[in-house]
Structures are given as C-alpha cells and as structure tokens.
Short mmCIF file of C-alpha atoms in Angstrom, two decimals:
data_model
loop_
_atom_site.label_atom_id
_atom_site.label_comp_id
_atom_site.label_asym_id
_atom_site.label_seq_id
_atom_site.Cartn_x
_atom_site.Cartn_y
_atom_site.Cartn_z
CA UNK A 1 119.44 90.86 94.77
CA UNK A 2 119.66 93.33 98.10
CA UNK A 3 116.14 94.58 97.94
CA UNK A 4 113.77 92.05 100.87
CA UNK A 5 110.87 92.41 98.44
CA UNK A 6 112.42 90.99 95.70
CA UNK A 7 113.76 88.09 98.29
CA UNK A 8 110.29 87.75 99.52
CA UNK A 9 108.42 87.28 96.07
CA UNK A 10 111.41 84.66 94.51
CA UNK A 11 110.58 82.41 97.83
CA UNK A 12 107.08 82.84 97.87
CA UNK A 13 105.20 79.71 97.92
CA UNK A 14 102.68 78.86 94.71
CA UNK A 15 99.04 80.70 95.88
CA UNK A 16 100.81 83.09 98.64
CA UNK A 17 100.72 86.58 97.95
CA UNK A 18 102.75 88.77 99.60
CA UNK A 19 100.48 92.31 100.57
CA UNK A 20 103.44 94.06 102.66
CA UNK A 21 106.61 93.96 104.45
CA UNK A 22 107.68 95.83 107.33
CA UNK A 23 111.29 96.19 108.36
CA UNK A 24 112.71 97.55 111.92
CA UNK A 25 116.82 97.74 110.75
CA UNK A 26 117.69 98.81 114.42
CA UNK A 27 115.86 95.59 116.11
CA UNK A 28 116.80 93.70 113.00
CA UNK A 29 113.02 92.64 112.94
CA UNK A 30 111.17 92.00 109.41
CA UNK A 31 107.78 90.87 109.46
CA UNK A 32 106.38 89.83 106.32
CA UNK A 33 102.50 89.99 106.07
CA UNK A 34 101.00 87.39 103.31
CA UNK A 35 97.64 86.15 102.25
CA UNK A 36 96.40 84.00 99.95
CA UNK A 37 92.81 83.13 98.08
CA UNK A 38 92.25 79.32 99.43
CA UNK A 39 93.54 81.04 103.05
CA UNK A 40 96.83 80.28 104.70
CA UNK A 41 97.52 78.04 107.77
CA UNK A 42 100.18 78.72 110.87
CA UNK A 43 101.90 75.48 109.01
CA UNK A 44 102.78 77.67 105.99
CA UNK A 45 103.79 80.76 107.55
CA UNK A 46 106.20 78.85 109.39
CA UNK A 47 107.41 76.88 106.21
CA UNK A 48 108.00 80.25 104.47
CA UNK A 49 109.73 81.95 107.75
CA UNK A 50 112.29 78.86 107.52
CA UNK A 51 112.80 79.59 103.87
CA UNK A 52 113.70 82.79 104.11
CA UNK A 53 115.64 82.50 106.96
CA UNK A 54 118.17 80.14 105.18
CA UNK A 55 117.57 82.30 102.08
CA UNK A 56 121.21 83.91 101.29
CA UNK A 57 119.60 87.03 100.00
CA UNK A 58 117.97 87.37 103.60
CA UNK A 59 121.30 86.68 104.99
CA UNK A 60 123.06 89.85 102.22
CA UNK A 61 120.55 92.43 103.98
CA UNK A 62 120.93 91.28 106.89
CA UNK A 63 124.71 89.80 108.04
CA UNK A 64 124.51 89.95 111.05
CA UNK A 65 120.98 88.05 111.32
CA UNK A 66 117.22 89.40 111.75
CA UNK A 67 113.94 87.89 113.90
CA UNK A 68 111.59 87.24 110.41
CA UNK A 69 108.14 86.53 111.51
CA UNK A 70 105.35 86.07 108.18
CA UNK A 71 102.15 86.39 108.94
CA UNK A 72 98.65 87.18 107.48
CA UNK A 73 96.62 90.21 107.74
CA UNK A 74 94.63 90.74 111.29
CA UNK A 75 90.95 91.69 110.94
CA UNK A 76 92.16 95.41 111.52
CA UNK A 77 94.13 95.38 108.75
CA UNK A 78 92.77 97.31 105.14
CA UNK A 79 91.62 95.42 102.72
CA UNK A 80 93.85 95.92 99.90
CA UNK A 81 93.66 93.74 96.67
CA UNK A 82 90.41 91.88 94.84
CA UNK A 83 90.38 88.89 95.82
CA UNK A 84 90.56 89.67 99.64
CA UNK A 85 86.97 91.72 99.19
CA UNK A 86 85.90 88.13 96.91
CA UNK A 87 86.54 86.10 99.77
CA UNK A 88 84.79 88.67 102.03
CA UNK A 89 81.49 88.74 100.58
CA UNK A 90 78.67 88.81 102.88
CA UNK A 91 80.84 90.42 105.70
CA UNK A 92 80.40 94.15 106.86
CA UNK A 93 83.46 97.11 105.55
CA UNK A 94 83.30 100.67 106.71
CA UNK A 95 85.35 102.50 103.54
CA UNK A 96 86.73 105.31 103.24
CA UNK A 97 87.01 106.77 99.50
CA UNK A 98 90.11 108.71 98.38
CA UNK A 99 87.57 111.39 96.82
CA UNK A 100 83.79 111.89 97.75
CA UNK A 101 82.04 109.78 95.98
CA UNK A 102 77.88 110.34 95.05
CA UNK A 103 78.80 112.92 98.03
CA UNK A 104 79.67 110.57 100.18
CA UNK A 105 83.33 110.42 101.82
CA UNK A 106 82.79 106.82 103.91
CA UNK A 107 79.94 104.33 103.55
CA UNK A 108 79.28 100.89 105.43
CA UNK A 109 77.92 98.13 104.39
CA UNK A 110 77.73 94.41 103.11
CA UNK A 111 79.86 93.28 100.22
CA UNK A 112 77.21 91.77 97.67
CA UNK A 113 79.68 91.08 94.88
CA UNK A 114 83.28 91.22 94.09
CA UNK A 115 85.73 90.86 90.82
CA UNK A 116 89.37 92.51 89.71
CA UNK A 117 87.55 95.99 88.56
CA UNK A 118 84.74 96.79 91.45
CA UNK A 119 82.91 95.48 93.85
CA UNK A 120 79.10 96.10 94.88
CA UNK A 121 78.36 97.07 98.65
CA UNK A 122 75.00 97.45 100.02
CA UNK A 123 73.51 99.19 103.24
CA UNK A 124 69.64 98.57 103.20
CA UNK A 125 68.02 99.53 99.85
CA UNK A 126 71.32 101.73 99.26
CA UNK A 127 74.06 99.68 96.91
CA UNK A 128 76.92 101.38 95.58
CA UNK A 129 79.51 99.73 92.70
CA UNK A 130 82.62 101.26 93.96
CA UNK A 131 85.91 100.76 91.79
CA UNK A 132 88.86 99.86 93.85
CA UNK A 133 90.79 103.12 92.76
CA UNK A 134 88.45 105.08 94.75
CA UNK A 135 88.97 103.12 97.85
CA UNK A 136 91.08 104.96 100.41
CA UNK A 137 90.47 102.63 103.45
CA UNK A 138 88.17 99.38 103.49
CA UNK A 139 88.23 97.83 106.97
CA UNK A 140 85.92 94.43 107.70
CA UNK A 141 83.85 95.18 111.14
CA UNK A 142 83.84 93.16 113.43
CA UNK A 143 80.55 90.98 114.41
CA UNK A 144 79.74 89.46 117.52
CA UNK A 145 76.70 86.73 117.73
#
C-alpha cells in the first residue's frame, strides 16, 4: 500500500470523509483536508494526525518522516460533494458552471434545497435546480452582521 490516499481512507475515522490531500515531497509536508456531515472538531483532526503518523504505510512513503497536518475545508475552499451544499442551506454561493447554463456562466444566490443529484439556489424570484455535474466552482460568501 504506497499510494497516501489509500493510507488516508483505511485510517479514516467512521463519518470523516476525506475531500483532498496535498503533498509537498521536498518539505516532506502532507496536509490532509477532511470533512464530515455532523462537522468535525480540532479533537478529531488531531486524533487522526496521530494515527497516521504511527501508520506504517505513512512511514513506507515517507522514511525519512513528514509534518502531517489534517484539517477541514476553510470558508474559501469549493464546495465539492452533496452533503457539504445540505449542510449549507440557507447560506449564500457564488458558482461558477463548467458550461453556460440558461445563458448564464456564474449565478449567486441562497441554497434553498439540497440532495445527492441537485440542489435548488435562489436569488430573489430567480431559482435555478442546478445538477452538481454542471458545477465548476461553488464558493460560500462570506456574511458579516
């Protein structure tokens, strides 16, 4: 087992998903990026970092050690799988679509509705059911009160 994403996904903890990992081999830096449904505390990242730290596929890649940080998704990272735009309804997205779509290339607006095909996003009296195929980019703006 030498491939890290194969490490990463036989240690993952039940209800972790694991969205991306980025490695630096000349820094021996891997940073594993996670989320989960129920959300994910500083507590678990740093349960799973120890895990695959003592890991001995970790230590196969890497021989001579690595710095492993896990960590979730900031606020400026895409939104990439269903259940992160379920557990984002109500909040604001700017997307981006991969092809125009209704002539649009980018729309804002709420997220009314979410499930594993589409979701529904709404900006005034416009609401569009967007498939998540067609979604190039979907950030979450950021709101100040």
């Amino acid at each position: 087992m030498n491939n890290i994403s194969d490490i990463a996904k036989k240690y993952l903890p039940p209800g972790m998903i694991l969205l991306d990992i980025v490695q630096d081999h000349k820094s021996k830096f891997v940073r594993f990026i996670v989320d989960s449904v129920d959300g994910i505390t500083i507590s678990d990242t740093a349960k799973y970092a120890k895990i695959l730290k003592r890991s001995e596929g970790i230590g196969s890649v890497y021989p001579n050690g690595c710095r492993i940080e896990v960590s979730t998704p900031g606020i400026d990272q895409p939104l990439k799988m269903p259940f992160q735009f379920k557990k984002n309804i109500n909040r604001n997205i700017d997307i981006v679509f991969e092809n125009d779509y209704d002539g649009n290339s980018s729309f804002s607006g709420k997220i009314k509705s979410a499930d594993d095909i589409c979701f529904i996003i709404q900006n005034g009296k416009e609401e569009l059911t967007v498939d998540y195929d067609r979604v190039k980019k979907a950030n979450l703006v950021l709101e100040f009160n």
